[in-house]
mmCIF file of C-alpha atoms and ligand atoms in Angstrom:
data_model
loop_
_atom_site.group_PDB
_atom_site.id
_atom_site.type_symbol
_atom_site.label_atom_id
_atom_site.label_comp_id
_atom_site.label_asym_id
_atom_site.label_seq_id
_atom_site.Cartn_x
_atom_site.Cartn_y
_atom_site.Cartn_z
ATOM 1 C CA MET A 160 33.437 145.402 14.352
ATOM 2 C CA SER A 161 36.171 144.971 11.767
ATOM 3 C CA ARG A 162 39.200 147.177 11.473
ATOM 4 C CA VAL A 163 40.889 148.187 8.226
ATOM 5 C CA VAL A 164 44.603 148.886 7.830
ATOM 6 C CA THR A 165 45.790 150.237 4.493
ATOM 7 C CA VAL A 166 49.154 149.272 3.068
ATOM 8 C CA GLY A 167 50.014 152.567 1.388
ATOM 9 C CA LEU A 168 51.712 151.628 -1.850
ATOM 10 C CA GLY A 169 50.235 154.239 -4.186
ATOM 11 C CA ALA A 170 48.402 152.649 -7.100
ATOM 12 C CA ARG A 171 49.063 149.222 -5.546
ATOM 13 C CA ALA A 172 47.697 150.163 -2.115
ATOM 14 C CA TYR A 173 45.451 147.564 -0.517
ATOM 15 C CA GLU A 174 43.363 146.993 2.572
ATOM 16 C CA VAL A 175 43.929 144.463 5.325
ATOM 17 C CA VAL A 176 40.555 143.852 6.953
ATOM 18 C CA ILE A 177 40.749 142.376 10.469
ATOM 19 C CA GLY A 178 37.776 141.131 12.438
ATOM 20 C CA PRO A 179 35.345 138.329 13.169
ATOM 21 C CA GLY A 180 32.953 136.915 10.572
ATOM 22 C CA LEU A 181 34.953 137.942 7.506
ATOM 23 C CA ILE A 182 34.668 134.565 5.742
ATOM 24 C CA ALA A 183 30.916 135.134 5.568
ATOM 25 C CA GLU A 184 31.631 138.505 3.925
ATOM 26 C CA ALA A 185 34.397 137.240 1.613
ATOM 27 C CA GLY A 186 32.180 136.998 -1.483
ATOM 28 C CA GLN A 187 30.926 140.539 -1.277
ATOM 29 C CA ARG A 188 34.345 141.923 -0.293
ATOM 30 C CA MET A 189 36.168 140.121 -3.124
ATOM 31 C CA ALA A 190 33.601 140.803 -5.859
ATOM 32 C CA PRO A 191 34.972 144.270 -6.781
ATOM 33 C CA PHE A 192 38.365 142.707 -7.591
ATOM 34 C CA LEU A 193 37.023 140.086 -10.025
ATOM 35 C CA LYS A 194 36.648 140.660 -13.757
ATOM 36 C CA ARG A 195 34.404 137.640 -14.015
ATOM 37 C CA PRO A 196 32.543 135.853 -11.226
ATOM 38 C CA ARG A 197 34.901 133.002 -10.494
ATOM 39 C CA VAL A 198 37.934 132.537 -8.296
ATOM 40 C CA ALA A 199 40.511 129.774 -7.864
ATOM 41 C CA VAL A 200 40.908 129.169 -4.136
ATOM 42 C CA VAL A 201 44.162 127.515 -3.060
ATOM 43 C CA SER A 202 43.981 125.894 0.356
ATOM 44 C CA ASP A 203 45.494 123.005 2.267
ATOM 45 C CA GLU A 204 43.559 119.862 3.193
ATOM 46 C CA THR A 205 43.270 120.801 6.864
ATOM 47 C CA VAL A 206 42.015 124.341 6.336
ATOM 48 C CA TRP A 207 39.715 123.339 3.473
ATOM 49 C CA GLY A 208 38.231 120.527 5.572
ATOM 50 C CA LEU A 209 37.554 122.882 8.493
ATOM 51 C CA HIS A 210 36.510 126.079 6.750
ATOM 52 C CA GLY A 211 36.142 125.410 2.995
ATOM 53 C CA ALA A 212 32.378 124.962 3.063
ATOM 54 C CA ARG A 213 31.846 128.345 4.751
ATOM 55 C CA LEU A 214 34.061 130.152 2.261
ATOM 56 C CA THR A 215 32.349 128.395 -0.651
ATOM 57 C CA ALA A 216 28.929 129.382 0.713
ATOM 58 C CA SER A 217 30.044 132.999 1.056
ATOM 59 C CA LEU A 218 31.361 133.154 -2.516
ATOM 60 C CA ASP A 219 28.291 131.290 -3.825
ATOM 61 C CA ALA A 220 26.014 133.808 -2.153
ATOM 62 C CA ALA A 221 27.819 136.583 -4.054
ATOM 63 C CA GLY A 222 27.367 134.657 -7.324
ATOM 64 C CA ILE A 223 31.078 133.755 -7.503
ATOM 65 C CA ALA A 224 32.007 130.253 -8.715
ATOM 66 C CA VAL A 225 34.729 128.550 -6.646
ATOM 67 C CA LEU A 226 37.502 126.510 -8.282
ATOM 68 C CA PRO A 227 39.129 124.802 -5.286
ATOM 69 C CA ILE A 228 42.753 123.677 -5.458
ATOM 70 C CA VAL A 229 43.495 121.725 -2.298
ATOM 71 C CA ILE A 230 47.108 120.847 -1.554
ATOM 72 C CA PRO A 231 48.681 118.761 1.235
ATOM 73 C CA PRO A 232 49.533 120.749 4.374
ATOM 74 C CA GLY A 233 53.151 121.354 5.318
ATOM 75 C CA GLU A 234 56.289 123.212 4.339
ATOM 76 C CA GLN A 235 57.206 120.602 1.682
ATOM 77 C CA THR A 236 54.552 121.987 -0.688
ATOM 78 C CA LYS A 237 56.475 125.300 -0.766
ATOM 79 C CA SER A 238 58.833 123.735 -3.309
ATOM 80 C CA PHE A 239 59.534 123.662 -7.050
ATOM 81 C CA GLU A 240 57.416 120.483 -7.225
ATOM 82 C CA GLY A 241 54.556 122.150 -5.360
ATOM 83 C CA LEU A 242 54.807 125.213 -7.607
ATOM 84 C CA ALA A 243 54.867 123.104 -10.796
ATOM 85 C CA SER A 244 51.824 121.164 -9.651
ATOM 86 C CA LEU A 245 49.916 124.330 -8.690
ATOM 87 C CA THR A 246 50.654 126.219 -11.914
ATOM 88 C CA ASP A 247 49.743 123.119 -13.914
ATOM 89 C CA ARG A 248 46.370 122.996 -12.173
ATOM 90 C CA LEU A 249 45.813 126.706 -12.869
ATOM 91 C CA LEU A 250 46.577 126.087 -16.557
ATOM 92 C CA ALA A 251 44.241 123.082 -16.607
ATOM 93 C CA LEU A 252 41.486 125.333 -15.218
ATOM 94 C CA GLU A 253 42.245 127.710 -18.116
ATOM 95 C CA LEU A 254 42.633 130.715 -15.840
ATOM 96 C CA ASP A 255 43.503 133.810 -17.793
ATOM 97 C CA ARG A 256 45.300 137.019 -16.866
ATOM 98 C CA GLY A 257 42.107 138.624 -15.636
ATOM 99 C CA ASP A 258 41.421 135.880 -13.117
ATOM 100 C CA VAL A 259 42.211 136.128 -9.421
ATOM 101 C CA LEU A 260 43.665 133.562 -7.005
ATOM 102 C CA ALA A 261 42.747 133.375 -3.340
ATOM 103 C CA ALA A 262 45.243 131.975 -0.827
ATOM 104 C CA PHE A 263 43.175 130.416 1.965
ATOM 105 C CA GLY A 264 45.516 129.026 4.607
ATOM 106 C CA GLY A 265 48.644 129.697 6.601
ATOM 107 C CA GLY A 266 51.969 131.093 5.456
ATOM 108 C CA VAL A 267 52.763 128.026 3.373
ATOM 109 C CA VAL A 268 49.642 128.381 1.220
ATOM 110 C CA GLY A 269 50.073 132.172 1.116
ATOM 111 C CA ASP A 270 53.732 132.131 0.055
ATOM 112 C CA LEU A 271 53.192 129.433 -2.591
ATOM 113 C CA THR A 272 49.988 130.929 -4.004
ATOM 114 C CA GLY A 273 51.465 134.419 -4.015
ATOM 115 C CA PHE A 274 54.504 133.228 -5.944
ATOM 116 C CA ALA A 275 52.316 131.322 -8.417
ATOM 117 C CA ALA A 276 50.248 134.500 -8.876
ATOM 118 C CA ALA A 277 53.452 136.489 -9.453
ATOM 119 C CA ILE A 278 54.577 134.282 -12.333
ATOM 120 C CA TYR A 279 51.397 132.729 -13.786
ATOM 121 C CA LYS A 280 51.040 134.208 -17.283
ATOM 122 C CA ARG A 281 53.550 136.899 -16.126
ATOM 123 C CA GLY A 282 51.469 137.862 -13.126
ATOM 124 C CA ILE A 283 47.853 137.835 -11.991
ATOM 125 C CA ASP A 284 46.080 139.300 -8.966
ATOM 126 C CA PHE A 285 45.611 137.453 -5.719
ATOM 127 C CA VAL A 286 43.823 137.862 -2.429
ATOM 128 C CA GLN A 287 45.062 136.601 0.938
ATOM 129 C CA ILE A 288 42.673 134.972 3.411
ATOM 130 C CA PRO A 289 45.164 134.006 6.161
ATOM 131 C CA THR A 290 44.069 131.350 8.656
ATOM 132 C CA THR A 291 47.000 131.154 11.103
ATOM 133 C CA LEU A 292 48.009 133.863 13.553
ATOM 134 C CA LEU A 293 51.428 133.965 11.894
ATOM 135 C CA ALA A 294 49.910 134.520 8.473
ATOM 136 C CA GLN A 295 47.490 137.174 9.755
ATOM 137 C CA VAL A 296 50.151 139.273 11.485
ATOM 138 C CA ASP A 297 53.040 138.705 9.110
ATOM 139 C CA SER A 298 53.144 136.586 5.964
ATOM 140 C CA SER A 299 49.888 137.697 4.293
ATOM 141 C CA VAL A 300 50.910 141.366 4.438
ATOM 142 C CA GLY A 301 53.780 142.893 2.506
ATOM 143 C CA GLY A 302 54.017 140.884 -0.691
ATOM 144 C CA LYS A 303 56.960 138.591 0.051
ATOM 145 C CA THR A 304 56.266 135.325 -1.765
ATOM 146 C CA ALA A 305 58.629 132.386 -2.123
ATOM 147 C CA ILE A 306 59.359 128.701 -2.246
ATOM 148 C CA ASP A 307 62.139 126.733 -0.562
ATOM 149 C CA THR A 308 64.914 124.830 -2.333
ATOM 150 C CA ALA A 309 67.198 122.043 -1.138
ATOM 151 C CA ARG A 310 69.728 124.798 -0.294
ATOM 152 C CA GLY A 311 67.458 126.692 2.043
ATOM 153 C CA LYS A 312 64.192 128.434 2.777
ATOM 154 C CA ASN A 313 62.542 131.175 0.733
ATOM 155 C CA LEU A 314 65.473 131.370 -1.676
ATOM 156 C CA VAL A 315 63.377 131.643 -4.845
ATOM 157 C CA GLY A 316 60.560 134.147 -4.871
ATOM 158 C CA ALA A 317 59.207 137.541 -5.802
ATOM 159 C CA PHE A 318 57.659 140.634 -4.318
ATOM 160 C CA HIS A 319 54.017 140.513 -5.387
ATOM 161 C CA GLN A 320 51.465 142.411 -3.334
ATOM 162 C CA PRO A 321 47.948 141.031 -2.804
ATOM 163 C CA ARG A 322 44.917 143.150 -3.777
ATOM 164 C CA LEU A 323 43.152 142.497 -0.472
ATOM 165 C CA VAL A 324 43.779 140.680 2.814
ATOM 166 C CA LEU A 325 40.891 139.292 4.877
ATOM 167 C CA ALA A 326 42.053 138.275 8.356
ATOM 168 C CA ASP A 327 39.044 136.563 9.933
ATOM 169 C CA LEU A 328 39.800 136.208 13.643
ATOM 170 C CA ASP A 329 37.135 133.497 14.037
ATOM 171 C CA VAL A 330 39.125 130.960 11.976
ATOM 172 C CA LEU A 331 41.815 131.003 14.662
ATOM 173 C CA ALA A 332 39.386 129.101 16.930
ATOM 174 C CA THR A 333 40.443 125.838 15.257
ATOM 175 C CA LEU A 334 44.170 126.592 15.176
ATOM 176 C CA PRO A 335 46.172 124.213 17.416
ATOM 177 C CA ASP A 336 47.582 125.943 20.514
ATOM 178 C CA ARG A 337 51.143 125.253 19.431
ATOM 179 C CA GLU A 338 50.560 127.069 16.101
ATOM 180 C CA MET A 339 48.916 129.906 18.022
ATOM 181 C CA ARG A 340 52.007 130.277 20.203
ATOM 182 C CA ALA A 341 54.264 130.154 17.135
ATOM 183 C CA GLY A 342 52.296 133.026 15.583
ATOM 184 C CA TYR A 343 52.502 134.933 18.857
ATOM 185 C CA ALA A 344 56.296 134.992 18.460
ATOM 186 C CA GLU A 345 55.764 137.291 15.462
ATOM 187 C CA VAL A 346 53.302 139.449 17.444
ATOM 188 C CA ILE A 347 55.781 140.028 20.249
ATOM 189 C CA LYS A 348 58.384 140.804 17.575
ATOM 190 C CA TYR A 349 56.530 144.026 16.683
ATOM 191 C CA GLY A 350 56.680 145.191 20.289
ATOM 192 C CA LEU A 351 60.334 144.283 20.639
ATOM 193 C CA LEU A 352 61.388 145.867 17.368
ATOM 194 C CA GLY A 353 59.572 149.156 17.491
ATOM 195 C CA ASP A 354 56.751 149.696 19.971
ATOM 196 C CA PHE A 355 57.623 149.548 23.655
ATOM 197 C CA ALA A 356 54.043 150.392 24.702
ATOM 198 C CA PHE A 357 52.758 147.418 22.675
ATOM 199 C CA PHE A 358 55.414 145.205 24.290
ATOM 200 C CA GLU A 359 54.230 146.311 27.739
ATOM 201 C CA TRP A 360 50.618 145.674 26.711
ATOM 202 C CA LEU A 361 51.605 142.146 25.607
ATOM 203 C CA GLU A 362 53.389 141.520 28.927
ATOM 204 C CA VAL A 363 50.022 142.056 30.611
ATOM 205 C CA ASN A 364 47.635 140.691 27.966
ATOM 206 C CA GLY A 365 49.633 137.975 26.172
ATOM 207 C CA ALA A 366 47.698 135.145 27.857
ATOM 208 C CA LYS A 367 44.395 136.660 26.679
ATOM 209 C CA VAL A 368 45.706 136.833 23.110
ATOM 210 C CA LEU A 369 46.750 133.189 23.259
ATOM 211 C CA ALA A 370 43.351 132.273 24.720
ATOM 212 C CA ARG A 371 41.785 134.040 21.707
ATOM 213 C CA GLU A 372 39.886 136.493 23.867
ATOM 214 C CA PRO A 373 38.229 138.572 21.077
ATOM 215 C CA GLN A 374 39.213 142.095 22.125
ATOM 216 C CA ALA A 375 42.790 141.174 22.995
ATOM 217 C CA LEU A 376 43.192 139.193 19.779
ATOM 218 C CA SER A 377 41.797 142.026 17.706
ATOM 219 C CA HIS A 378 44.176 144.542 19.289
ATOM 220 C CA ALA A 379 47.198 142.240 18.903
ATOM 221 C CA VAL A 380 46.526 141.443 15.240
ATOM 222 C CA GLY A 381 45.502 145.021 14.434
ATOM 223 C CA ARG A 382 48.582 146.645 15.994
ATOM 224 C CA SER A 383 50.895 144.060 14.391
ATOM 225 C CA VAL A 384 49.403 144.633 10.941
ATOM 226 C CA GLU A 385 49.519 148.409 11.430
ATOM 227 C CA MET A 386 53.250 148.232 12.157
ATOM 228 C CA LYS A 387 53.953 145.891 9.283
ATOM 229 C CA ALA A 388 51.909 148.023 6.862
ATOM 230 C CA GLU A 389 53.768 151.160 7.880
ATOM 231 C CA ILE A 390 57.183 149.544 7.409
ATOM 232 C CA VAL A 391 56.257 147.937 4.065
ATOM 233 C CA ALA A 392 54.850 151.206 2.727
ATOM 234 C CA GLU A 393 58.157 152.897 3.585
ATOM 235 C CA ASP A 394 60.480 150.148 2.326
ATOM 236 C CA GLU A 395 58.649 147.631 0.148
ATOM 237 C CA THR A 396 61.698 145.775 -1.184
ATOM 238 C CA GLU A 397 63.783 145.776 2.018
ATOM 239 C CA GLN A 398 66.463 148.281 1.149
ATOM 240 C CA GLY A 399 66.512 149.531 4.736
ATOM 241 C CA ARG A 400 63.982 149.589 7.566
ATOM 242 C CA ARG A 401 62.040 146.476 6.490
ATOM 243 C CA ALA A 402 65.061 144.419 7.591
ATOM 244 C CA LEU A 403 64.009 145.141 11.193
ATOM 245 C CA LEU A 404 61.126 142.684 10.643
ATOM 246 C CA ASN A 405 63.821 140.011 10.654
ATOM 247 C CA LEU A 406 64.524 140.454 14.381
ATOM 248 C CA GLY A 407 65.344 136.977 15.696
ATOM 249 C CA HIS A 408 65.436 135.470 12.214
ATOM 250 C CA THR A 409 69.199 135.060 11.702
ATOM 251 C CA PHE A 410 69.603 132.967 14.866
ATOM 252 C CA GLY A 411 66.178 131.419 14.230
ATOM 253 C CA HIS A 412 66.952 130.327 10.676
ATOM 254 C CA ALA A 413 70.160 128.666 11.840
ATOM 255 C CA LEU A 414 68.166 126.652 14.388
ATOM 256 C CA GLU A 415 65.534 125.755 11.773
ATOM 257 C CA ALA A 416 68.260 124.594 9.409
ATOM 258 C CA GLU A 417 69.839 122.423 12.143
ATOM 259 C CA THR A 418 66.480 120.906 13.107
ATOM 260 C CA GLY A 419 65.425 120.223 9.507
ATOM 261 C CA TYR A 420 62.585 122.767 8.973
ATOM 262 C CA GLY A 421 60.008 120.390 10.379
ATOM 263 C CA ALA A 422 57.662 119.723 13.257
ATOM 264 C CA ALA A 423 60.563 119.557 15.748
ATOM 265 C CA LEU A 424 60.815 123.355 15.631
ATOM 266 C CA LEU A 425 58.146 125.525 13.977
ATOM 267 C CA HIS A 426 59.209 128.734 12.231
ATOM 268 C CA GLY A 427 57.610 130.900 14.936
ATOM 269 C CA GLU A 428 59.300 128.880 17.696
ATOM 270 C CA ALA A 429 62.660 129.407 16.007
ATOM 271 C CA VAL A 430 61.943 133.142 15.764
ATOM 272 C CA ALA A 431 61.001 133.191 19.457
ATOM 273 C CA ALA A 432 64.296 131.650 20.542
ATOM 274 C CA GLY A 433 66.098 133.809 17.969
ATOM 275 C CA GLN A 434 64.691 137.000 19.465
ATOM 276 C CA ALA A 435 65.693 136.082 23.016
ATOM 277 C CA ILE A 436 69.190 135.188 21.758
ATOM 278 C CA ALA A 437 69.398 138.433 19.726
ATOM 279 C CA PHE A 438 68.576 140.456 22.864
ATOM 280 C CA ARG A 439 71.223 138.611 24.902
ATOM 281 C CA PHE A 440 73.713 139.148 22.061
ATOM 282 C CA SER A 441 72.786 142.858 22.050
ATOM 283 C CA ALA A 442 73.406 143.006 25.801
ATOM 284 C CA ALA A 443 76.718 141.134 25.385
ATOM 285 C CA LYS A 444 77.801 143.725 22.811
ATOM 286 C CA GLY A 445 76.822 146.562 25.151
ATOM 287 C CA LEU A 446 74.030 147.759 22.870
ATOM 288 C CA CYS A 447 71.212 147.291 25.381
ATOM 289 C CA GLU A 448 70.876 146.740 29.127
ATOM 290 C CA THR A 449 70.996 143.178 30.479
ATOM 291 C CA GLN A 450 67.646 143.932 32.117
ATOM 292 C CA ASP A 451 66.083 144.492 28.640
ATOM 293 C CA ALA A 452 67.270 141.052 27.517
ATOM 294 C CA VAL A 453 65.892 139.484 30.692
ATOM 295 C CA ARG A 454 62.511 141.166 30.201
ATOM 296 C CA ALA A 455 62.334 140.128 26.510
ATOM 297 C CA GLU A 456 63.158 136.554 27.500
ATOM 298 C CA GLN A 457 60.542 136.520 30.269
ATOM 299 C CA ALA A 458 57.800 137.758 27.943
ATOM 300 C CA ILE A 459 58.654 135.135 25.301
ATOM 301 C CA ALA A 460 58.932 132.324 27.862
ATOM 302 C CA ALA A 461 55.610 133.362 29.443
ATOM 303 C CA ALA A 462 53.949 132.416 26.146
ATOM 304 C CA GLY A 463 55.408 128.913 26.406
ATOM 305 C CA LEU A 464 57.952 129.609 23.678
ATOM 306 C CA PRO A 465 61.642 128.609 23.634
ATOM 307 C CA THR A 466 64.235 131.224 24.581
ATOM 308 C CA ARG A 467 67.437 129.198 24.976
ATOM 309 C CA LEU A 468 69.400 126.767 22.813
ATOM 310 C CA SER A 469 68.690 124.170 25.489
ATOM 311 C CA ASP A 470 64.920 124.600 24.897
ATOM 312 C CA VAL A 471 65.305 123.512 21.260
ATOM 313 C CA PRO A 472 65.102 119.805 20.331
ATOM 314 C CA GLY A 473 68.469 118.639 19.047
ATOM 315 C CA HIS A 474 70.483 120.641 21.589
ATOM 316 C CA PRO A 475 73.464 120.708 22.043
ATOM 317 C CA PHE A 476 74.199 122.355 18.682
ATOM 318 C CA LYS A 477 77.693 123.023 17.376
ATOM 319 C CA ALA A 478 78.576 126.735 17.440
ATOM 320 C CA ALA A 479 80.444 126.407 14.122
ATOM 321 C CA ALA A 480 77.442 124.744 12.438
ATOM 322 C CA LEU A 481 75.087 127.489 13.602
ATOM 323 C CA ALA A 482 77.536 130.198 12.511
ATOM 324 C CA ARG A 483 77.893 128.521 9.102
ATOM 325 C CA HIS A 484 74.133 128.759 8.539
ATOM 326 C CA MET A 485 74.255 132.407 9.545
ATOM 327 C CA ALA A 486 77.025 133.069 7.037
ATOM 328 C CA GLN A 487 74.643 131.787 4.327
ATOM 329 C CA ASP A 488 71.907 134.152 5.475
ATOM 330 C CA LYS A 489 70.598 136.455 2.714
ATOM 331 C CA LYS A 490 71.890 139.408 4.742
ATOM 332 C CA ALA A 491 75.503 138.167 5.033
ATOM 333 C CA GLU A 492 78.075 139.908 2.838
ATOM 334 C CA GLY A 493 81.651 138.751 2.183
ATOM 335 C CA GLY A 494 81.862 136.531 5.288
ATOM 336 C CA ARG A 495 80.760 139.366 7.583
ATOM 337 C CA LEU A 496 77.441 138.862 9.305
ATOM 338 C CA THR A 497 74.499 141.203 9.617
ATOM 339 C CA PHE A 498 72.116 140.895 12.551
ATOM 340 C CA ILE A 499 69.036 142.713 13.674
ATOM 341 C CA LEU A 500 69.915 143.635 17.247
ATOM 342 C CA ALA A 501 68.394 146.046 19.776
ATOM 343 C CA ARG A 502 69.387 149.184 21.645
ATOM 344 C CA GLY A 503 66.539 148.501 24.038
ATOM 345 C CA LEU A 504 62.985 147.148 24.188
ATOM 346 C CA GLY A 505 61.184 148.525 21.133
ATOM 347 C CA GLN A 506 64.420 149.766 19.558
ATOM 348 C CA ALA A 507 65.719 147.277 17.003
ATOM 349 C CA CYS A 508 68.624 148.247 14.771
ATOM 350 C CA VAL A 509 70.693 146.772 11.964
ATOM 351 C CA ALA A 510 74.180 145.675 13.076
ATOM 352 C CA LYS A 511 76.436 145.059 10.087
ATOM 353 C CA ASP A 512 79.886 143.673 9.650
ATOM 354 C CA LEU A 513 79.981 141.358 12.663
ATOM 355 C CA ASP A 514 82.796 138.902 12.855
ATOM 356 C CA GLU A 515 81.849 135.200 12.611
ATOM 357 C CA LEU A 516 84.372 134.217 15.305
ATOM 358 C CA GLY A 517 82.835 136.657 17.782
ATOM 359 C CA VAL A 518 79.412 135.182 17.062
ATOM 360 C CA ARG A 519 80.779 131.681 17.649
ATOM 361 C CA ASP A 520 82.241 132.721 21.017
ATOM 362 C CA PHE A 521 78.912 134.175 22.035
ATOM 363 C CA LEU A 522 77.159 130.922 21.032
ATOM 364 C CA LEU A 523 79.616 128.916 23.160
ATOM 365 C CA GLY A 524 78.520 131.093 26.068
ATOM 366 C CA GLU A 525 74.926 130.260 25.176
ATOM 367 C CA GLY A 526 75.662 126.549 25.630
ATOM 368 C CA ALA A 527 76.599 125.519 22.088
ATOM 369 C CA MET A 528 79.367 122.924 21.643
ATOM 370 C CA PRO A 529 82.812 123.855 20.289
HETATM 371 P P1 NAD B 273 51.404 126.677 7.817
HETATM 372 O O1 NAD B 273 50.873 127.393 6.652
HETATM 373 O O2 NAD B 273 52.181 125.441 7.579
HETATM 374 O O3 NAD B 273 50.208 126.366 8.814
HETATM 375 C C1 NAD B 273 50.475 125.661 9.997
HETATM 376 C C2 NAD B 273 49.547 124.466 10.177
HETATM 377 O O4 NAD B 273 48.283 124.940 10.635
HETATM 378 C C3 NAD B 273 49.271 123.681 8.903
HETATM 379 O O5 NAD B 273 49.262 122.328 9.229
HETATM 380 C C4 NAD B 273 47.864 124.134 8.495
HETATM 381 O O6 NAD B 273 47.163 123.136 7.797
HETATM 382 C C5 NAD B 273 47.235 124.404 9.839
HETATM 383 N N1 NAD B 273 46.179 125.423 9.838
HETATM 384 C C6 NAD B 273 46.185 126.599 9.194
HETATM 385 N N2 NAD B 273 45.108 127.328 9.549
HETATM 386 C C7 NAD B 273 44.402 126.584 10.416
HETATM 387 C C8 NAD B 273 43.210 126.792 11.149
HETATM 388 N N3 NAD B 273 42.556 127.948 11.089
HETATM 389 N N4 NAD B 273 42.764 125.797 11.947
HETATM 390 C C9 NAD B 273 43.458 124.623 12.053
HETATM 391 N N5 NAD B 273 44.611 124.384 11.408
HETATM 392 C C10 NAD B 273 45.071 125.352 10.607
HETATM 393 O O7 NAD B 273 52.364 127.605 8.713
HETATM 394 P P2 NAD B 273 52.390 129.149 9.093
HETATM 395 O O8 NAD B 273 53.030 129.196 10.414
HETATM 396 O O9 NAD B 273 51.102 129.820 8.892
HETATM 397 O O10 NAD B 273 53.381 129.749 7.998
HETATM 398 C C11 NAD B 273 54.740 129.365 7.952
HETATM 399 C C12 NAD B 273 55.298 129.760 6.619
HETATM 400 O O11 NAD B 273 55.172 131.163 6.456
HETATM 401 C C13 NAD B 273 56.759 129.418 6.442
HETATM 402 O O12 NAD B 273 56.955 128.810 5.199
HETATM 403 C C14 NAD B 273 57.447 130.774 6.470
HETATM 404 O O13 NAD B 273 58.633 130.797 5.685
HETATM 405 C C15 NAD B 273 56.393 131.651 5.898
HETATM 406 N N6 NAD B 273 56.490 133.074 6.257
HETATM 407 C C16 NAD B 273 56.418 133.983 5.258
HETATM 408 C C17 NAD B 273 56.483 135.327 5.543
HETATM 409 C C18 NAD B 273 56.325 136.352 4.437
HETATM 410 O O14 NAD B 273 56.516 137.541 4.692
HETATM 411 N N7 NAD B 273 55.934 135.948 3.255
HETATM 412 C C19 NAD B 273 56.623 135.761 6.868
HETATM 413 C C20 NAD B 273 56.698 134.800 7.871
HETATM 414 C C21 NAD B 273 56.630 133.453 7.556
HETATM 415 N N1 LIG B 274 58.479 138.654 7.367
HETATM 416 C C1 LIG B 274 59.443 139.669 7.068
HETATM 417 C C2 LIG B 274 59.005 140.610 6.016
HETATM 418 O O1 LIG B 274 57.891 140.531 5.523
HETATM 419 O O2 LIG B 274 59.757 141.447 5.635
#
């Protein structure tokens, strides 16, 4: 029933197991990675309240003691304060370098726990048990870990690969529909960036994925993870092709920054709008056909996700403010902007050296204010 995708990183290769019922198997699947039968499980209050007892029972049954560390939900815990508090609790539990952390939650728990694992006593192993669609298809795979600072998101972090990822599709049953849609933005990203056949499949089956129909969900998560694993294995530290995974993120991050990284606009929603805007920008620059941008927009909108600036709370935005955020993007160099654009559906590419003024003009055409 479950499907295994390997992230091929030589001696650091690991498996991403995708399927139903994996929480019940977590104890037996994690046991081979433990030097002693105990594990510190980091989770947020919501996830722990809904699914903590089942995970504890599974680990108990395998003779593994659980040391739960339950943190408040929300992006604000992905901070220096959140990291200090977490590492202090790990020290208080007297975890040593042979111990293993488990990140049991969405991308916030995964990114924070992964970063703590990267630096705790100069690095310990960790396992990802992602519980949001976004975390299952994206953040739990590939080893990017980080916290946010007052100057922006994910600015302090490390590459630290997990030893195992257990993506239990059953836990998505309790995920709010809005979070499900936000995760779907990252699923559609894989089709748009590199797999036209998957994009076409999503055009037909997207509603089934969002409804958590088991076979559709399994295919969507499996294909997404397969694509991510292949890209990460080729370019672990984002020297080249991995940048394509940022399709929609430069425009999206600017919108997140303007809306305050909060409930007004979820990360996945920002990425959804960002992808539609990136396709229209690609069409405006003559890289792809207008029809491709229309089709990308229709598929994103069909999932109930934003595609236009006017769909985002806080509109109208100032073109100069959005462009300023983009100039601070990690990919910007010397005032010239880098975007992930597309030559067509399933054909993302890196476009370097774009002029900020040209981007501003395009944003004015998108409905931003001068
Ligand atoms: P999240 O971790 O904040 O989870 C969203 C909400 O859903 C939270 O309130 C959480 O408590 C709740 N939740 C989680 N699982 C649930 C479940 N099964 N049932 C009910 N509620 C549940 O958000 P997210 O969207 O998973 O992750 C966003 C974060 O991921 C951002 O910080 C982003 O920067 C990061 N991210 C990292 C990478 C990477 O490669 N490391 C990639 C993409 C995003
Ligand atoms: N989420 C983008 C990456 O992992 O590279």
